């Protein structure tokens, strides 16, 4: 049984997790928590404008946005909510990752919450990147080093605004709660339960050792089916 305790993990654990790409973390999760094989990660494709950026590991800051409907709050109340939102994003365990669900239904991605301004502001607030099923824009002016996984890229922000924040969201098939630990790169993202996070690097190394004999023969000019069978047998014996 796993759980997502809200206490911060040692920085060394996050650093260790960041040495692996997200598919490798998914492989390691299959060893450490096989009951999560069908849950906890993105299952729908997302656009990544910065595929060369390294993996990011951080605590989720969850937001629900919409852009088709205009914000009905008075301007003064909108300003208060915006400040409250930035206070939420900029506090708590760090580093942080924004996870934003667009709740416009069939019009998801109609307006972009993210662009030059928000990427730079969120980076300054201690975020490493954003994962959203909504749209983003201003790619050339984007904050340097700030990762992005998005449902689409579009030109306008329409009436986009944060409808709520701090609650549970679902982005590209991945359900996320505030303070969940997230690992993400160009392939997608996965939620890592806090109580098994420290076990994943060792499991990732095991995955690599098991793959090595198979890859060596597959890349060898002396490849043969018999040698592949032998390599598969050696792989299965690695623990």
PDB file of C-alpha atoms in Angstrom:
ATOM      1  CA  UNK A   1       0.000   0.000   0.000  1.00  0.00           C
ATOM      2  CA  UNK A   2       1.321   3.468  -0.878  1.00  0.00           C
ATOM      3  CA  UNK A   3       0.351   6.904   0.311  1.00  0.00           C
ATOM      4  CA  UNK A   4       1.177  10.504  -0.490  1.00  0.00           C
ATOM      5  CA  UNK A   5       2.215  11.951   2.845  1.00  0.00           C
ATOM      6  CA  UNK A   6       2.608  15.693   2.608  1.00  0.00           C
ATOM      7  CA  UNK A   7       5.982  15.970   4.359  1.00  0.00           C
ATOM      8  CA  UNK A   8       8.974  17.044   2.267  1.00  0.00           C
ATOM      9  CA  UNK A   9      11.455  14.422   1.137  1.00  0.00           C
ATOM     10  CA  UNK A  10      15.224  14.868   1.448  1.00  0.00           C
ATOM     11  CA  UNK A  11      16.659  16.905  -1.418  1.00  0.00           C
ATOM     12  CA  UNK A  12      18.985  13.994  -2.172  1.00  0.00           C
ATOM     13  CA  UNK A  13      15.991  11.810  -3.076  1.00  0.00           C
ATOM     14  CA  UNK A  14      14.665  14.377  -5.557  1.00  0.00           C
ATOM     15  CA  UNK A  15      18.145  14.794  -7.024  1.00  0.00           C
ATOM     16  CA  UNK A  16      18.490  11.036  -7.448  1.00  0.00           C
ATOM     17  CA  UNK A  17      15.101  10.785  -9.169  1.00  0.00           C
ATOM     18  CA  UNK A  18      16.074  13.600 -11.521  1.00  0.00           C
ATOM     19  CA  UNK A  19      18.931  11.521 -12.936  1.00  0.00           C
ATOM     20  CA  UNK A  20      16.461   9.286 -14.765  1.00  0.00           C
ATOM     21  CA  UNK A  21      14.011  10.009 -17.544  1.00  0.00           C
ATOM     22  CA  UNK A  22      10.313   9.558 -16.886  1.00  0.00           C
ATOM     23  CA  UNK A  23       9.954   6.257 -18.795  1.00  0.00           C
ATOM     24  CA  UNK A  24      12.702   4.786 -16.593  1.00  0.00           C
ATOM     25  CA  UNK A  25      10.872   5.997 -13.481  1.00  0.00           C
ATOM     26  CA  UNK A  26       7.728   4.302 -14.829  1.00  0.00           C
ATOM     27  CA  UNK A  27       9.730   1.087 -15.286  1.00  0.00           C
ATOM     28  CA  UNK A  28      11.043   1.350 -11.730  1.00  0.00           C
ATOM     29  CA  UNK A  29       7.509   1.942 -10.444  1.00  0.00           C
ATOM     30  CA  UNK A  30       6.446  -1.365 -12.002  1.00  0.00           C
ATOM     31  CA  UNK A  31       8.981  -3.088  -9.739  1.00  0.00           C
ATOM     32  CA  UNK A  32       8.406  -1.115  -6.539  1.00  0.00           C
ATOM     33  CA  UNK A  33       4.624  -0.605  -6.786  1.00  0.00           C
ATOM     34  CA  UNK A  34       3.186  -2.949  -9.436  1.00  0.00           C
ATOM     35  CA  UNK A  35      -0.348  -2.146  -8.269  1.00  0.00           C
ATOM     36  CA  UNK A  36       0.127   1.299  -9.834  1.00  0.00           C
ATOM     37  CA  UNK A  37       0.912  -0.084 -13.283  1.00  0.00           C
ATOM     38  CA  UNK A  38      -2.316   1.368 -14.751  1.00  0.00           C
ATOM     39  CA  UNK A  39      -2.603   4.586 -12.739  1.00  0.00           C
ATOM     40  CA  UNK A  40      -0.756   7.733 -11.788  1.00  0.00           C
ATOM     41  CA  UNK A  41       0.781   8.899 -15.059  1.00  0.00           C
ATOM     42  CA  UNK A  42      -0.210  10.770 -18.210  1.00  0.00           C
ATOM     43  CA  UNK A  43      -1.866   8.542 -20.785  1.00  0.00           C
ATOM     44  CA  UNK A  44      -2.682  11.100 -23.478  1.00  0.00           C
ATOM     45  CA  UNK A  45      -0.125  12.899 -25.662  1.00  0.00           C
ATOM     46  CA  UNK A  46       1.105  16.335 -24.620  1.00  0.00           C
ATOM     47  CA  UNK A  47       3.126  18.893 -26.578  1.00  0.00           C
ATOM     48  CA  UNK A  48       6.656  19.526 -25.257  1.00  0.00           C
ATOM     49  CA  UNK A  49       8.290  22.572 -26.917  1.00  0.00           C
ATOM     50  CA  UNK A  50      11.533  22.015 -24.990  1.00  0.00           C
ATOM     51  CA  UNK A  51      12.377  18.311 -25.356  1.00  0.00           C
ATOM     52  CA  UNK A  52      16.058  18.826 -24.555  1.00  0.00           C
ATOM     53  CA  UNK A  53      15.430  20.056 -21.013  1.00  0.00           C
ATOM     54  CA  UNK A  54      16.326  17.557 -18.257  1.00  0.00           C
ATOM     55  CA  UNK A  55      13.659  15.800 -16.174  1.00  0.00           C
ATOM     56  CA  UNK A  56      11.961  17.859 -13.478  1.00  0.00           C
ATOM     57  CA  UNK A  57      10.968  16.582 -10.030  1.00  0.00           C
ATOM     58  CA  UNK A  58       8.833  18.651  -7.689  1.00  0.00           C
ATOM     59  CA  UNK A  59       5.691  19.050  -5.623  1.00  0.00           C
ATOM     60  CA  UNK A  60       2.411  19.759  -7.383  1.00  0.00           C
ATOM     61  CA  UNK A  61       0.596  23.059  -7.302  1.00  0.00           C
ATOM     62  CA  UNK A  62      -2.832  22.248  -8.714  1.00  0.00           C
ATOM     63  CA  UNK A  63      -5.084  24.661 -10.601  1.00  0.00           C
ATOM     64  CA  UNK A  64      -8.305  24.520 -12.622  1.00  0.00           C
ATOM     65  CA  UNK A  65      -8.646  27.129 -15.371  1.00  0.00           C
ATOM     66  CA  UNK A  66     -11.181  28.143 -17.969  1.00  0.00           C
ATOM     67  CA  UNK A  67     -11.142  30.656 -20.799  1.00  0.00           C
ATOM     68  CA  UNK A  68     -14.431  30.443 -22.714  1.00  0.00           C
ATOM     69  CA  UNK A  69     -16.440  32.097 -19.932  1.00  0.00           C
ATOM     70  CA  UNK A  70     -15.522  35.514 -18.582  1.00  0.00           C
ATOM     71  CA  UNK A  71     -14.593  35.759 -14.913  1.00  0.00           C
ATOM     72  CA  UNK A  72     -17.789  36.881 -13.132  1.00  0.00           C
ATOM     73  CA  UNK A  73     -16.037  38.312 -10.047  1.00  0.00           C
ATOM     74  CA  UNK A  74     -15.688  42.096  -9.587  1.00  0.00           C
ATOM     75  CA  UNK A  75     -12.214  43.438 -10.569  1.00  0.00           C
ATOM     76  CA  UNK A  76     -11.182  43.957  -6.940  1.00  0.00           C
ATOM     77  CA  UNK A  77     -12.095  40.382  -6.042  1.00  0.00           C
ATOM     78  CA  UNK A  78     -10.258  39.107  -9.120  1.00  0.00           C
ATOM     79  CA  UNK A  79      -7.107  40.916  -7.947  1.00  0.00           C
ATOM     80  CA  UNK A  80      -7.405  39.349  -4.473  1.00  0.00           C
ATOM     81  CA  UNK A  81      -7.802  35.862  -5.939  1.00  0.00           C
ATOM     82  CA  UNK A  82      -4.826  36.386  -8.236  1.00  0.00           C
ATOM     83  CA  UNK A  83      -2.644  37.300  -5.265  1.00  0.00           C
ATOM     84  CA  UNK A  84      -3.990  34.340  -3.284  1.00  0.00           C
ATOM     85  CA  UNK A  85      -3.163  32.087  -6.207  1.00  0.00           C
ATOM     86  CA  UNK A  86       0.414  33.359  -6.429  1.00  0.00           C
ATOM     87  CA  UNK A  87       0.803  32.927  -2.668  1.00  0.00           C
ATOM     88  CA  UNK A  88      -0.315  29.325  -3.025  1.00  0.00           C
ATOM     89  CA  UNK A  89       2.058  28.667  -5.923  1.00  0.00           C
ATOM     90  CA  UNK A  90       4.999  30.353  -4.223  1.00  0.00           C
ATOM     91  CA  UNK A  91       4.765  28.625  -0.823  1.00  0.00           C
ATOM     92  CA  UNK A  92       5.068  25.083   0.490  1.00  0.00           C
ATOM     93  CA  UNK A  93       7.556  22.323  -0.184  1.00  0.00           C
ATOM     94  CA  UNK A  94       9.874  23.029  -3.071  1.00  0.00           C
ATOM     95  CA  UNK A  95      10.750  22.798  -5.807  1.00  0.00           C
ATOM     96  CA  UNK A  96       7.241  22.943  -7.269  1.00  0.00           C
ATOM     97  CA  UNK A  97       5.528  22.044 -10.531  1.00  0.00           C
ATOM     98  CA  UNK A  98       2.276  23.625 -11.733  1.00  0.00           C
ATOM     99  CA  UNK A  99      -0.343  21.068 -12.777  1.00  0.00           C
ATOM    100  CA  UNK A 100      -3.239  22.791 -14.488  1.00  0.00           C
ATOM    101  CA  UNK A 101      -6.493  21.303 -15.720  1.00  0.00           C
ATOM    102  CA  UNK A 102      -8.484  23.179 -18.346  1.00  0.00           C
ATOM    103  CA  UNK A 103     -12.157  22.651 -17.465  1.00  0.00           C
ATOM    104  CA  UNK A 104     -13.627  24.109 -20.655  1.00  0.00           C
ATOM    105  CA  UNK A 105     -14.777  20.662 -21.789  1.00  0.00           C
ATOM    106  CA  UNK A 106     -15.003  20.441 -25.587  1.00  0.00           C
ATOM    107  CA  UNK A 107     -13.301  23.856 -25.782  1.00  0.00           C
ATOM    108  CA  UNK A 108     -10.237  22.787 -23.772  1.00  0.00           C
ATOM    109  CA  UNK A 109      -7.252  24.854 -24.863  1.00  0.00           C
ATOM    110  CA  UNK A 110      -9.409  27.684 -26.205  1.00  0.00           C
ATOM    111  CA  UNK A 111      -7.324  30.259 -24.339  1.00  0.00           C
ATOM    112  CA  UNK A 112      -3.748  30.027 -23.090  1.00  0.00           C
ATOM    113  CA  UNK A 113      -3.085  30.646 -19.396  1.00  0.00           C
ATOM    114  CA  UNK A 114       0.617  30.191 -20.045  1.00  0.00           C
ATOM    115  CA  UNK A 115       3.008  32.385 -22.020  1.00  0.00           C
ATOM    116  CA  UNK A 116       5.911  34.762 -21.546  1.00  0.00           C
ATOM    117  CA  UNK A 117       4.529  36.391 -18.379  1.00  0.00           C
ATOM    118  CA  UNK A 118       3.262  33.347 -16.486  1.00  0.00           C
ATOM    119  CA  UNK A 119       6.286  31.185 -17.274  1.00  0.00           C
ATOM    120  CA  UNK A 120       8.630  33.865 -15.937  1.00  0.00           C
ATOM    121  CA  UNK A 121       6.456  34.627 -12.890  1.00  0.00           C
ATOM    122  CA  UNK A 122       6.076  30.953 -11.963  1.00  0.00           C
ATOM    123  CA  UNK A 123       9.784  30.344 -12.423  1.00  0.00           C
ATOM    124  CA  UNK A 124      10.475  33.234 -10.036  1.00  0.00           C
ATOM    125  CA  UNK A 125       7.998  31.704  -7.565  1.00  0.00           C
ATOM    126  CA  UNK A 126      10.008  28.482  -7.434  1.00  0.00           C
ATOM    127  CA  UNK A 127       8.326  26.340 -10.072  1.00  0.00           C
ATOM    128  CA  UNK A 128      10.296  24.128 -12.459  1.00  0.00           C
ATOM    129  CA  UNK A 129       7.641  23.817 -15.131  1.00  0.00           C
ATOM    130  CA  UNK A 130       3.997  23.286 -16.010  1.00  0.00           C
ATOM    131  CA  UNK A 131       1.911  20.265 -16.962  1.00  0.00           C
ATOM    132  CA  UNK A 132      -1.446  21.200 -18.470  1.00  0.00           C
ATOM    133  CA  UNK A 133      -4.052  19.877 -20.863  1.00  0.00           C
ATOM    134  CA  UNK A 134      -4.723  23.490 -21.821  1.00  0.00           C
ATOM    135  CA  UNK A 135      -2.837  25.606 -24.329  1.00  0.00           C
ATOM    136  CA  UNK A 136       0.372  27.634 -24.062  1.00  0.00           C
ATOM    137  CA  UNK A 137       1.856  30.389 -26.214  1.00  0.00           C
ATOM    138  CA  UNK A 138       4.836  32.799 -26.567  1.00  0.00           C
ATOM    139  CA  UNK A 139       7.232  29.905 -27.058  1.00  0.00           C
ATOM    140  CA  UNK A 140      10.221  32.071 -28.162  1.00  0.00           C
ATOM    141  CA  UNK A 141       9.746  34.347 -25.123  1.00  0.00           C
ATOM    142  CA  UNK A 142       9.234  31.503 -22.652  1.00  0.00           C
ATOM    143  CA  UNK A 143      11.233  31.561 -19.411  1.00  0.00           C
ATOM    144  CA  UNK A 144      14.586  29.832 -20.066  1.00  0.00           C
ATOM    145  CA  UNK A 145      14.837  26.375 -18.541  1.00  0.00           C
ATOM    146  CA  UNK A 146      11.157  26.266 -17.565  1.00  0.00           C
ATOM    147  CA  UNK A 147       9.695  22.976 -18.783  1.00  0.00           C
ATOM    148  CA  UNK A 148       6.277  22.714 -20.406  1.00  0.00           C
ATOM    149  CA  UNK A 149       3.939  19.850 -21.263  1.00  0.00           C
ATOM    150  CA  UNK A 150       0.718  21.128 -22.789  1.00  0.00           C
ATOM    151  CA  UNK A 151      -2.364  19.942 -24.590  1.00  0.00           C
ATOM    152  CA  UNK A 152      -1.842  22.417 -27.419  1.00  0.00           C
ATOM    153  CA  UNK A 153      -0.200  25.635 -28.549  1.00  0.00           C
ATOM    154  CA  UNK A 154      -2.463  28.579 -29.372  1.00  0.00           C
ATOM    155  CA  UNK A 155      -2.320  32.346 -29.946  1.00  0.00           C
ATOM    156  CA  UNK A 156      -4.859  33.921 -27.563  1.00  0.00           C
ATOM    157  CA  UNK A 157      -5.623  33.853 -23.845  1.00  0.00           C
ATOM    158  CA  UNK A 158      -9.329  34.575 -24.463  1.00  0.00           C
ATOM    159  CA  UNK A 159     -10.976  35.000 -21.013  1.00  0.00           C
ATOM    160  CA  UNK A 160      -8.566  32.639 -19.279  1.00  0.00           C
ATOM    161  CA  UNK A 161      -8.497  32.709 -15.493  1.00  0.00           C
ATOM    162  CA  UNK A 162      -7.938  30.413 -12.539  1.00  0.00           C
ATOM    163  CA  UNK A 163     -11.288  29.047 -11.484  1.00  0.00           C
ATOM    164  CA  UNK A 164      -9.897  27.294  -8.392  1.00  0.00           C
ATOM    165  CA  UNK A 165      -6.600  26.073  -6.981  1.00  0.00           C
ATOM    166  CA  UNK A 166      -5.335  23.596  -4.411  1.00  0.00           C
ATOM    167  CA  UNK A 167      -7.831  20.861  -5.259  1.00  0.00           C
ATOM    168  CA  UNK A 168      -7.612  17.591  -7.153  1.00  0.00           C
ATOM    169  CA  UNK A 169      -7.096  17.888 -10.918  1.00  0.00           C
ATOM    170  CA  UNK A 170      -6.886  15.442 -13.797  1.00  0.00           C
ATOM    171  CA  UNK A 171      -4.518  16.226 -16.665  1.00  0.00           C
ATOM    172  CA  UNK A 172      -4.035  13.928 -19.672  1.00  0.00           C
ATOM    173  CA  UNK A 173      -5.302  10.959 -17.652  1.00  0.00           C
ATOM    174  CA  UNK A 174      -3.161  11.695 -14.567  1.00  0.00           C
ATOM    175  CA  UNK A 175      -4.965  12.555 -11.330  1.00  0.00           C
ATOM    176  CA  UNK A 176      -2.975  14.913  -9.105  1.00  0.00           C
ATOM    177  CA  UNK A 177      -3.470  16.389  -5.639  1.00  0.00           C
ATOM    178  CA  UNK A 178      -1.701  19.389  -4.163  1.00  0.00           C
ATOM    179  CA  UNK A 179       1.782  18.440  -2.877  1.00  0.00           C
ATOM    180  CA  UNK A 180       1.927  15.186  -4.858  1.00  0.00           C
ATOM    181  CA  UNK A 181       5.464  14.471  -6.024  1.00  0.00           C
ATOM    182  CA  UNK A 182       5.708  14.724  -9.810  1.00  0.00           C
ATOM    183  CA  UNK A 183       8.393  13.506 -12.213  1.00  0.00           C
ATOM    184  CA  UNK A 184       8.172  14.799 -15.780  1.00  0.00           C
ATOM    185  CA  UNK A 185      10.093  15.148 -19.014  1.00  0.00           C
ATOM    186  CA  UNK A 186       9.340  15.292 -22.739  1.00  0.00           C
ATOM    187  CA  UNK A 187       7.553  11.916 -22.582  1.00  0.00           C
ATOM    188  CA  UNK A 188       4.956  12.887 -19.963  1.00  0.00           C
ATOM    189  CA  UNK A 189       4.609  12.843 -16.193  1.00  0.00           C
ATOM    190  CA  UNK A 190       4.048  10.460 -13.297  1.00  0.00           C
ATOM    191  CA  UNK A 191       2.942  10.853  -9.668  1.00  0.00           C
ATOM    192  CA  UNK A 192       5.423   9.295  -7.238  1.00  0.00           C
ATOM    193  CA  UNK A 193       3.987   8.291  -3.845  1.00  0.00           C
ATOM    194  CA  UNK A 194       6.205   9.831  -1.159  1.00  0.00           C
ATOM    195  CA  UNK A 195       6.693   6.599   0.749  1.00  0.00           C
ATOM    196  CA  UNK A 196       8.295   4.759  -2.168  1.00  0.00           C
ATOM    197  CA  UNK A 197      10.227   7.622  -3.765  1.00  0.00           C
ATOM    198  CA  UNK A 198      13.541   6.652  -2.162  1.00  0.00           C
ATOM    199  CA  UNK A 199      13.246   3.089  -3.505  1.00  0.00           C
ATOM    200  CA  UNK A 200      12.910   4.093  -7.163  1.00  0.00           C
ATOM    201  CA  UNK A 201      16.551   4.952  -8.011  1.00  0.00           C
ATOM    202  CA  UNK A 202      17.726   1.478  -7.002  1.00  0.00           C
ATOM    203  CA  UNK A 203      14.880  -0.083  -8.993  1.00  0.00           C
ATOM    204  CA  UNK A 204      15.788   2.101 -11.980  1.00  0.00           C
ATOM    205  CA  UNK A 205      19.351   0.799 -11.817  1.00  0.00           C
ATOM    206  CA  UNK A 206      18.016  -2.752 -11.744  1.00  0.00           C
ATOM    207  CA  UNK A 207      15.970  -2.039 -14.855  1.00  0.00           C
ATOM    208  CA  UNK A 208      19.089  -0.756 -16.587  1.00  0.00           C
ATOM    209  CA  UNK A 209      21.116  -3.845 -15.651  1.00  0.00           C
ATOM    210  CA  UNK A 210      18.388  -6.112 -16.984  1.00  0.00           C
ATOM    211  CA  UNK A 211      18.243  -4.228 -20.275  1.00  0.00           C
ATOM    212  CA  UNK A 212      22.017  -4.195 -20.828  1.00  0.00           C
ATOM    213  CA  UNK A 213      22.542  -7.773 -22.103  1.00  0.00           C
ATOM    214  CA  UNK A 214      19.551  -7.454 -24.444  1.00  0.00           C
ATOM    215  CA  UNK A 215      20.713  -4.129 -25.859  1.00  0.00           C
ATOM    216  CA  UNK A 216      24.283  -5.336 -26.250  1.00  0.00           C
ATOM    217  CA  UNK A 217      23.293  -8.248 -28.451  1.00  0.00           C
ATOM    218  CA  UNK A 218      20.634  -6.235 -30.327  1.00  0.00           C
ATOM    219  CA  UNK A 219      23.286  -3.635 -31.257  1.00  0.00           C
ATOM    220  CA  UNK A 220      25.951  -6.186 -32.035  1.00  0.00           C
ATOM    221  CA  UNK A 221      26.969  -6.973 -35.640  1.00  0.00           C
ATOM    222  CA  UNK A 222      27.013 -10.614 -34.513  1.00  0.00           C
ATOM    223  CA  UNK A 223      23.326 -10.598 -33.576  1.00  0.00           C
ATOM    224  CA  UNK A 224      21.422 -13.844 -33.932  1.00  0.00           C
ATOM    225  CA  UNK A 225      18.172 -15.213 -32.621  1.00  0.00           C
ATOM    226  CA  UNK A 226      20.039 -17.751 -30.502  1.00  0.00           C
ATOM    227  CA  UNK A 227      22.175 -15.035 -28.929  1.00  0.00           C
ATOM    228  CA  UNK A 228      19.045 -13.014 -28.237  1.00  0.00           C
ATOM    229  CA  UNK A 229      17.487 -15.986 -26.445  1.00  0.00           C
ATOM    230  CA  UNK A 230      20.633 -16.315 -24.325  1.00  0.00           C
ATOM    231  CA  UNK A 231      20.601 -12.583 -23.551  1.00  0.00           C
ATOM    232  CA  UNK A 232      16.951 -12.748 -22.477  1.00  0.00           C
ATOM    233  CA  UNK A 233      17.809 -15.618 -20.150  1.00  0.00           C
ATOM    234  CA  UNK A 234      20.707 -13.652 -18.597  1.00  0.00           C
ATOM    235  CA  UNK A 235      18.452 -10.615 -18.198  1.00  0.00           C
ATOM    236  CA  UNK A 236      15.824 -12.611 -16.331  1.00  0.00           C
ATOM    237  CA  UNK A 237      18.460 -13.865 -13.890  1.00  0.00           C
ATOM    238  CA  UNK A 238      19.540 -10.360 -12.852  1.00  0.00           C
ATOM    239  CA  UNK A 239      18.117  -9.295  -9.469  1.00  0.00           C
TER     240      UNK A 239
END
